Amino acid sequence: MEDLVRHAIESASALGVDYAEARLHIDSGSAFTLNNGVPDPVQLARERGIAVRILVDGAMGFATTNDLSKASLGSTVEIAYRSAKASRRLIAKPIRLSEQKAEEANWETKGRKPLPGVTTEEKFRVLEEIEKNLQPDIVKVAVPSRTLILGDDITERYFANTDGTRIHGKASRVNLLYVLTVYDPGKGTIQRIGQQGQTGGWEQLEQWDPPRLVSDEAKTLGKMLTEGKQAPRKELDLVVGSEVTGIVCHESCGHPQEADRILGREAAQAGESYLKPEMIGYRVGTEAVTVVDDPTIPNSNGFYLYDEEGVKAERRILIKEGVINAFLQNRETGAELGVSSNGSARAVAYDREPMIRMANTFMLPGSYTHEELVEDVKEGVFVKTFMEWNIDDRRYNQRYVGLEAYMIEKGEVTTPVRNPILEITTPRLYGSVDAAGKEVEFEAATCGKGEPSQGAPVWHGGPSIRLRKVRLGG
Amino acid sequence: MNPEQVVEQAVKFGLKLGADEVAASMMRERRKMLRFSNNSIIVMQSWDHTVPAVYLTSKRKRAAARVGDPDFDALMDVMKTLKVAMDISKPGAVESTLPKGPFKYEAVPHTYDAKIPEMTDELTGLAEEAINAALSEGAKRSSGTLVTNEWEKFVKTSTGSEGKDRGTSIELSTRAFFDDDASGMGVSCATRLADFDPTHAAKEAAKIACQAKNPVFGDEGKFTVIFGPSIMAEFLSRVADFASAYFVDLGLSFLKEKVGQKVASEELTLVDEARMPAGINSCSFDDEGYPTRNTRIIDHGVLKTYLHSSYSVAEYGGELTGNSFFAGGTWGLTPIPLNVVVEPGDIRFEELLEEVKNGLYLTNNWYTRFQNYQTGDFSSICRDGAFRIENGRIGQPLKGLRISDNMPRILQSITSLSKERQWIKWWEVETPTYLPHIAVEGVGITRATK
């Protein structure tokens, strides 16, 4: 496979390009589903293919094929070259790439229990255990809709470019998705779509303890449905759990600090940003707020050691003590903004262009215990998890609707409340944070961006945080 | 091995492995995409893919695989693994059988234009035409995506179905900016070059962007809203998805157990026109080899049917609708809508404005998320031009708005539709949708704290 990648680069070089890269993927995956206790079709996917990206006179061409014959490869290089040439006359500003050190590396996520050794029987056994733990006598509530999907995938990638970088990487990932609908005759339904995901082997799934995890979710849903009172609609203090902190960091820090959005590259799709290139140093929050994105966390869902432009991955401090500190950069935006790439280019498959993505985005912890966060809140709400959420395409106006939530009265967490709604701007949100907890937790998610769409596996998380005087409404 | 031979051999091999029934398809797509932003091309991309997919049944067990590798040895290797996994799995809820062929397929007219796949240099010219049209209309900058696609598909089943089909499409979605918070979107999509109009789409985007300049924060409350085609396409293509028996089965649809019931205003008739001449996704048969047809999903407010595969018909009853496809990822054969079409009203857009008199006109949205798919509570962010309707005319531009409502309630509260319709297909609307402007009463609007 390395020969094919090298051959593509040599073919491109012979055409007189300014830059070329080739990336070959060999991917496989499976999904096993129990839907209300009944198996859906067993599903397998396997694909391999190569992408070639070429820069000619400041214009970028990208072509892919899954026919790995030498003839097809030659034709794919030619198409990428022709595509770049065809674009040249409508380039306002030539595309350049930042200078980066040529890298040679071979990396792999090694699980204690490699995924290819896990039998189909074992996968169904896990799903059936979860299903057994969702029965009404255990969760004390009816769960009429239960969809459980256990998936795994392995991706192996070869990368080379005309700068001399040669990378071989291999990662395996396991994930669990569950959709639960809990029903009460007097109260209706409540729904939760939950996800777990990590790189590594089967041992990652085992440590989630899926039957307990999903059963606990159902019990919580039942409690919220049957005991939850209407959430207040007024200004008060709010404590949000790690899951909510994580989605906040992802949506209103990670996305607006993607340099391609800031430069307008995604304007017609995922949108732009409220931030401008010159806003490094802009205060967006209190000193309690430091948000990082780090692809190098072992076994994380967004793990990688080299990005899809062959740049070494690194931790990026996006907001430092409330101040915008850095943007997520690839080589193209790095060159335009006069900085180096910080290794943020990802592609979810061989047939997708590398683009700026988050990996694992989270707020750094503070020094508070959960009790300390709550104890001086006279009247407030603790929102532990969320369901509906969204944010405008400049990442300024956002909404989070709580799922598991409780009143805080005189410093104590008390009765469950339903559907607390926070609609707030980004500076107002980060500007309201006065304390962060000690413990950091992560949630798995799939982040959407790009055209064609690329759903990238990520983690987001952080500690519980406290927001002072925000308005709950909706 | 040519594609006909691959699907034929796949069926034979599946039967040899011991499957009761086999469906095999092979799709070849040649796609090009030119992306531009800030009036400049950022990349031109090209794909050439051949993807076989297979579906096996054995008694009440089912399995499916998508193999992004045209090598037949790779397909056989995956099928062996698939059969072993299927044998281990427990039986499904019902026993289903693939449709019994052979069927006679009638080609849908005007779905292929040989000029489209040949375009490369011409794409730059079309992008330039769109950018110049937006700038000439007053926009400051223009972004967008121009896509051409040529597809060719072969299907064969062990139950006697066999067919091949092909199509082309060309699509532009473009967004024009007058300012950071004054933007508009335009779309043109067609199966034939002659029906494609990038200038009109770009001018429409620029017109909205220029109208939207100097927006003020809107108010919260309940409003009568005229939804532009883009925003309603996002809602109603989702409703068509919710009519898929697959989503009903997953508990991700508020249309569960609603067949035969009134789920919308009498004004709404929603059709999956899989056989629409020159329809963007029109085709002759599905991946089970069953002939496509036009299916009325909602007829004057009444839910008539779910969209079905052979399995879901066995589970829910009803008739096959020709909507079963190897859809995305590894999801096997899933019922999906092809061309979502809304029957028009009988008044012009200007008359719709006069009828509403005072309310909101919202042109586009993104990021729709549901609290609960069974109840339909959701919110969605307004994007691009949003305006007050004042005395029957488009008035003050607005910003910062969010639609926070319930989808079944919105469907029940449709009051009028315009008679002009257009195709919408873009990043947020994957299923091509052909529809008018639609007025809805009592729409919940919220906004963020400043």
mmCIF file of C-alpha atoms in Angstrom, chain B residues 156-392:
data_model
loop_
_atom_site.group_PDB
_atom_site.id
_atom_site.type_symbol
_atom_site.label_atom_id
_atom_site.label_comp_id
_atom_site.label_asym_id
_atom_site.label_seq_id
_atom_site.Cartn_x
_atom_site.Cartn_y
_atom_site.Cartn_z
ATOM 1 C CA LYS B 156 -30.299 -8.319 -9.169
ATOM 2 C CA THR B 157 -32.207 -10.459 -6.697
ATOM 3 C CA SER B 158 -32.602 -14.175 -6.209
ATOM 4 C CA THR B 159 -36.348 -13.668 -6.572
ATOM 5 C CA GLY B 160 -36.166 -12.763 -10.247
ATOM 6 C CA SER B 161 -35.665 -9.004 -10.329
ATOM 7 C CA GLU B 162 -32.963 -7.533 -12.496
ATOM 8 C CA GLY B 163 -32.440 -4.015 -13.761
ATOM 9 C CA LYS B 164 -30.110 -1.207 -14.561
ATOM 10 C CA ASP B 165 -30.687 2.500 -14.361
ATOM 11 C CA ARG B 166 -28.753 5.738 -14.590
ATOM 12 C CA GLY B 167 -29.123 9.440 -13.957
ATOM 13 C CA THR B 168 -27.383 12.782 -13.749
ATOM 14 C CA SER B 169 -27.798 15.910 -11.700
ATOM 15 C CA ILE B 170 -26.317 19.355 -11.317
ATOM 16 C CA GLU B 171 -26.844 21.406 -8.182
ATOM 17 C CA LEU B 172 -25.854 24.816 -6.908
ATOM 18 C CA SER B 173 -26.492 26.113 -3.422
ATOM 19 C CA THR B 174 -25.119 29.576 -2.911
ATOM 20 C CA ARG B 175 -25.096 32.032 -0.069
ATOM 21 C CA ALA B 176 -24.646 35.751 -0.589
ATOM 22 C CA PHE B 177 -23.580 38.215 2.093
ATOM 23 C CA PHE B 178 -24.242 41.939 2.246
ATOM 24 C CA ASP B 179 -22.786 41.950 5.750
ATOM 25 C CA ASP B 180 -21.907 39.378 8.407
ATOM 26 C CA ASP B 181 -25.513 39.370 9.644
ATOM 27 C CA ALA B 182 -27.236 40.049 6.318
ATOM 28 C CA SER B 183 -27.240 36.989 4.095
ATOM 29 C CA GLY B 184 -29.458 34.995 1.781
ATOM 30 C CA MET B 185 -29.456 31.605 0.093
ATOM 31 C CA GLY B 186 -30.423 30.476 -3.390
ATOM 32 C CA VAL B 187 -30.636 26.996 -4.876
ATOM 33 C CA SER B 188 -30.858 25.580 -8.363
ATOM 34 C CA CYS B 189 -30.873 21.858 -9.064
ATOM 35 C CA ALA B 190 -31.788 19.850 -12.123
ATOM 36 C CA THR B 191 -31.170 16.603 -13.939
ATOM 37 C CA ARG B 192 -30.520 18.418 -17.203
ATOM 38 C CA LEU B 193 -28.245 21.332 -17.928
ATOM 39 C CA ALA B 194 -31.034 23.145 -19.761
ATOM 40 C CA ASP B 195 -33.087 23.310 -16.550
ATOM 41 C CA PHE B 196 -30.195 24.589 -14.433
ATOM 42 C CA ASP B 197 -30.125 28.314 -13.643
ATOM 43 C CA PRO B 198 -27.198 29.415 -11.451
ATOM 44 C CA THR B 199 -27.808 33.089 -12.186
ATOM 45 C CA HIS B 200 -31.337 32.999 -10.844
ATOM 46 C CA ALA B 201 -30.231 31.166 -7.670
ATOM 47 C CA ALA B 202 -27.393 33.617 -7.051
ATOM 48 C CA LYS B 203 -29.603 36.647 -7.654
ATOM 49 C CA GLU B 204 -32.222 35.274 -5.283
ATOM 50 C CA ALA B 205 -29.547 34.813 -2.602
ATOM 51 C CA ALA B 206 -28.230 38.333 -3.143
ATOM 52 C CA LYS B 207 -31.715 39.855 -3.162
ATOM 53 C CA ILE B 208 -32.488 38.347 0.248
ATOM 54 C CA ALA B 209 -29.052 39.380 1.592
ATOM 55 C CA CYS B 210 -29.562 42.988 0.527
ATOM 56 C CA GLN B 211 -33.115 43.066 1.909
ATOM 57 C CA ALA B 212 -31.770 41.705 5.208
ATOM 58 C CA LYS B 213 -29.274 44.484 5.906
ATOM 59 C CA ASN B 214 -29.345 46.286 9.257
ATOM 60 C CA PRO B 215 -31.372 43.642 11.109
ATOM 61 C CA VAL B 216 -32.673 44.208 14.646
ATOM 62 C CA PHE B 217 -33.303 41.580 17.315
ATOM 63 C CA GLY B 218 -36.769 40.121 16.887
ATOM 64 C CA ASP B 219 -39.347 39.543 19.612
ATOM 65 C CA GLU B 220 -40.311 36.319 21.353
ATOM 66 C CA GLY B 221 -43.880 35.097 21.086
ATOM 67 C CA LYS B 222 -46.338 33.359 18.788
ATOM 68 C CA PHE B 223 -46.514 34.541 15.196
ATOM 69 C CA THR B 224 -48.083 33.692 11.901
ATOM 70 C CA VAL B 225 -45.089 32.789 9.798
ATOM 71 C CA ILE B 226 -44.556 32.412 6.083
ATOM 72 C CA PHE B 227 -41.821 29.818 5.728
ATOM 73 C CA GLY B 228 -39.732 30.093 2.579
ATOM 74 C CA PRO B 229 -39.192 26.909 0.533
ATOM 75 C CA SER B 230 -35.729 26.279 2.038
ATOM 76 C CA ILE B 231 -36.918 26.213 5.613
ATOM 77 C CA MET B 232 -40.067 24.201 4.914
ATOM 78 C CA ALA B 233 -38.029 21.749 2.809
ATOM 79 C CA GLU B 234 -35.905 21.079 5.879
ATOM 80 C CA PHE B 235 -39.046 20.424 7.963
ATOM 81 C CA LEU B 236 -41.035 18.443 5.419
ATOM 82 C CA SER B 237 -38.171 16.284 4.171
ATOM 83 C CA ARG B 238 -37.801 15.287 7.830
ATOM 84 C CA VAL B 239 -41.519 14.520 7.980
ATOM 85 C CA ALA B 240 -41.059 12.275 4.929
ATOM 86 C CA ASP B 241 -38.158 10.582 6.744
ATOM 87 C CA PHE B 242 -40.392 10.129 9.783
ATOM 88 C CA ALA B 243 -42.831 8.314 7.480
ATOM 89 C CA SER B 244 -40.155 5.680 6.829
ATOM 90 C CA ALA B 245 -41.195 2.498 8.610
ATOM 91 C CA TYR B 246 -37.567 2.215 9.702
ATOM 92 C CA PHE B 247 -37.726 5.407 11.798
ATOM 93 C CA VAL B 248 -41.132 4.415 13.127
ATOM 94 C CA ASP B 249 -39.623 1.106 14.174
ATOM 95 C CA LEU B 250 -36.741 2.831 15.959
ATOM 96 C CA GLY B 251 -39.152 4.967 17.977
ATOM 97 C CA LEU B 252 -37.834 8.056 16.230
ATOM 98 C CA SER B 253 -41.051 9.259 14.625
ATOM 99 C CA PHE B 254 -44.130 11.123 15.795
ATOM 100 C CA LEU B 255 -46.032 9.354 13.001
ATOM 101 C CA LYS B 256 -45.994 6.070 14.908
ATOM 102 C CA GLU B 257 -49.450 4.442 14.876
ATOM 103 C CA LYS B 258 -50.888 7.398 12.930
ATOM 104 C CA VAL B 259 -51.648 5.797 9.549
ATOM 105 C CA GLY B 260 -55.197 6.745 8.587
ATOM 106 C CA GLN B 261 -55.266 9.640 11.013
ATOM 107 C CA LYS B 262 -55.268 13.355 10.388
ATOM 108 C CA VAL B 263 -51.699 14.475 11.096
ATOM 109 C CA ALA B 264 -51.720 17.824 9.291
ATOM 110 C CA SER B 265 -53.936 20.585 8.031
ATOM 111 C CA GLU B 266 -56.126 19.679 5.048
ATOM 112 C CA GLU B 267 -54.020 22.112 3.058
ATOM 113 C CA LEU B 268 -51.028 19.756 3.152
ATOM 114 C CA THR B 269 -50.511 16.980 0.633
ATOM 115 C CA LEU B 270 -47.043 15.459 0.767
ATOM 116 C CA VAL B 271 -45.988 13.013 -1.928
ATOM 117 C CA ASP B 272 -42.868 10.973 -2.550
ATOM 118 C CA GLU B 273 -42.715 11.417 -6.322
ATOM 119 C CA ALA B 274 -40.081 8.824 -7.132
ATOM 120 C CA ARG B 275 -41.220 8.817 -10.759
ATOM 121 C CA MET B 276 -41.393 12.538 -11.344
ATOM 122 C CA PRO B 277 -40.024 13.359 -14.816
ATOM 123 C CA ALA B 278 -36.721 15.221 -14.337
ATOM 124 C CA GLY B 279 -36.985 14.618 -10.580
ATOM 125 C CA ILE B 280 -33.576 14.921 -8.957
ATOM 126 C CA ASN B 281 -33.657 11.454 -7.369
ATOM 127 C CA SER B 282 -36.148 9.839 -9.746
ATOM 128 C CA CYS B 283 -35.372 6.234 -10.633
ATOM 129 C CA SER B 284 -37.081 3.130 -11.958
ATOM 130 C CA PHE B 285 -36.675 0.590 -9.132
ATOM 131 C CA ASP B 286 -35.433 0.249 -5.593
ATOM 132 C CA ASP B 287 -32.611 -1.934 -4.300
ATOM 133 C CA GLU B 288 -34.996 -4.852 -3.773
ATOM 134 C CA GLY B 289 -35.754 -4.624 -7.481
ATOM 135 C CA TYR B 290 -39.307 -3.388 -6.884
ATOM 136 C CA PRO B 291 -40.590 -0.714 -9.308
ATOM 137 C CA THR B 292 -40.746 2.797 -7.870
ATOM 138 C CA ARG B 293 -44.017 4.677 -7.730
ATOM 139 C CA ASN B 294 -45.413 7.996 -6.601
ATOM 140 C CA THR B 295 -46.644 7.583 -3.034
ATOM 141 C CA ARG B 296 -48.990 9.993 -1.303
ATOM 142 C CA ILE B 297 -47.625 10.097 2.234
ATOM 143 C CA ILE B 298 -49.999 12.746 3.563
ATOM 144 C CA ASP B 299 -53.142 13.379 1.541
ATOM 145 C CA HIS B 300 -55.057 16.521 2.531
ATOM 146 C CA GLY B 301 -53.774 16.140 6.065
ATOM 147 C CA VAL B 302 -54.289 12.375 6.456
ATOM 148 C CA LEU B 303 -51.299 10.034 6.806
ATOM 149 C CA LYS B 304 -51.893 7.421 4.107
ATOM 150 C CA THR B 305 -48.910 5.092 4.452
ATOM 151 C CA TYR B 306 -45.407 4.587 5.708
ATOM 152 C CA LEU B 307 -42.591 4.222 3.183
ATOM 153 C CA HIS B 308 -41.738 0.552 3.069
ATOM 154 C CA SER B 309 -39.197 -2.175 2.481
ATOM 155 C CA SER B 310 -40.245 -5.808 2.101
ATOM 156 C CA TYR B 311 -39.416 -6.352 5.779
ATOM 157 C CA SER B 312 -41.470 -3.413 7.035
ATOM 158 C CA VAL B 313 -44.470 -4.489 4.942
ATOM 159 C CA ALA B 314 -44.252 -7.873 6.651
ATOM 160 C CA GLU B 315 -44.053 -6.108 10.008
ATOM 161 C CA TYR B 316 -46.625 -3.331 9.570
ATOM 162 C CA GLY B 317 -48.793 -4.505 6.677
ATOM 163 C CA GLY B 318 -49.644 -2.292 3.715
ATOM 164 C CA GLU B 319 -48.137 -2.317 0.242
ATOM 165 C CA LEU B 320 -44.604 -2.101 -1.031
ATOM 166 C CA THR B 321 -43.785 1.473 -2.008
ATOM 167 C CA GLY B 322 -40.492 0.949 -3.873
ATOM 168 C CA ASN B 323 -38.470 2.922 -1.316
ATOM 169 C CA SER B 324 -36.026 0.271 -0.062
ATOM 170 C CA PHE B 325 -32.405 1.296 -0.594
ATOM 171 C CA PHE B 326 -28.946 0.602 0.754
ATOM 172 C CA ALA B 327 -28.942 3.995 2.425
ATOM 173 C CA GLY B 328 -25.802 5.520 3.848
ATOM 174 C CA GLY B 329 -23.196 3.942 6.086
ATOM 175 C CA THR B 330 -23.868 0.312 6.866
ATOM 176 C CA TRP B 331 -27.578 0.609 7.453
ATOM 177 C CA GLY B 332 -28.721 -2.115 5.148
ATOM 178 C CA LEU B 333 -31.968 -1.862 3.207
ATOM 179 C CA THR B 334 -33.918 1.066 4.582
ATOM 180 C CA PRO B 335 -37.063 2.777 3.287
ATOM 181 C CA ILE B 336 -36.196 6.365 2.333
ATOM 182 C CA PRO B 337 -38.055 9.073 0.388
ATOM 183 C CA LEU B 338 -36.643 10.025 -3.019
ATOM 184 C CA ASN B 339 -38.302 13.263 -4.182
ATOM 185 C CA VAL B 340 -40.450 14.969 -1.549
ATOM 186 C CA VAL B 341 -43.134 17.007 -3.304
ATOM 187 C CA VAL B 342 -45.709 19.327 -1.741
ATOM 188 C CA GLU B 343 -48.835 20.076 -3.731
ATOM 189 C CA PRO B 344 -49.158 23.819 -4.359
ATOM 190 C CA GLY B 345 -51.776 26.300 -3.221
ATOM 191 C CA ASP B 346 -53.606 28.637 -5.538
ATOM 192 C CA ILE B 347 -52.333 32.078 -4.609
ATOM 193 C CA ARG B 348 -49.185 33.954 -5.520
ATOM 194 C CA PHE B 349 -46.497 34.655 -2.898
ATOM 195 C CA GLU B 350 -47.477 38.342 -2.833
ATOM 196 C CA GLU B 351 -51.082 37.337 -2.110
ATOM 197 C CA LEU B 352 -49.855 35.069 0.674
ATOM 198 C CA LEU B 353 -48.116 38.084 2.233
ATOM 199 C CA GLU B 354 -51.317 40.093 1.981
ATOM 200 C CA GLU B 355 -53.320 37.244 3.485
ATOM 201 C CA VAL B 356 -50.992 36.996 6.483
ATOM 202 C CA LYS B 357 -50.826 40.789 6.745
ATOM 203 C CA ASN B 358 -48.771 40.892 9.969
ATOM 204 C CA GLY B 359 -46.314 38.194 10.998
ATOM 205 C CA LEU B 360 -42.890 36.914 10.072
ATOM 206 C CA TYR B 361 -41.260 35.811 6.829
ATOM 207 C CA LEU B 362 -38.412 33.358 7.484
ATOM 208 C CA THR B 363 -36.299 32.286 4.525
ATOM 209 C CA ASN B 364 -33.924 29.654 5.860
ATOM 210 C CA ASN B 365 -32.848 27.649 8.901
ATOM 211 C CA TRP B 366 -30.344 25.200 10.203
ATOM 212 C CA TYR B 367 -29.603 23.007 13.199
ATOM 213 C CA THR B 368 -33.001 21.510 13.908
ATOM 214 C CA ARG B 369 -32.913 19.329 17.011
ATOM 215 C CA PHE B 370 -35.701 17.379 18.692
ATOM 216 C CA GLN B 371 -36.287 16.940 22.416
ATOM 217 C CA ASN B 372 -38.352 13.876 21.697
ATOM 218 C CA TYR B 373 -39.028 12.410 18.258
ATOM 219 C CA GLN B 374 -42.257 10.800 19.414
ATOM 220 C CA THR B 375 -43.798 14.048 20.594
ATOM 221 C CA GLY B 376 -42.114 16.222 17.937
ATOM 222 C CA ASP B 377 -40.951 19.017 20.293
ATOM 223 C CA PHE B 378 -38.052 20.753 18.605
ATOM 224 C CA SER B 379 -36.213 23.967 17.932
ATOM 225 C CA SER B 380 -34.390 25.274 14.881
ATOM 226 C CA ILE B 381 -32.289 28.364 14.215
ATOM 227 C CA CYS B 382 -33.287 30.937 11.638
ATOM 228 C CA ARG B 383 -30.490 31.610 9.171
ATOM 229 C CA ASP B 384 -30.218 34.178 6.386
ATOM 230 C CA GLY B 385 -33.022 36.672 5.773
ATOM 231 C CA ALA B 386 -35.761 36.910 8.426
ATOM 232 C CA PHE B 387 -38.308 39.705 8.239
ATOM 233 C CA ARG B 388 -41.412 41.152 9.800
ATOM 234 C CA ILE B 389 -44.454 41.102 7.570
ATOM 235 C CA GLU B 390 -46.025 44.520 8.015
ATOM 236 C CA ASN B 391 -49.369 45.302 6.384
ATOM 237 C CA GLY B 392 -48.912 42.560 3.835
#
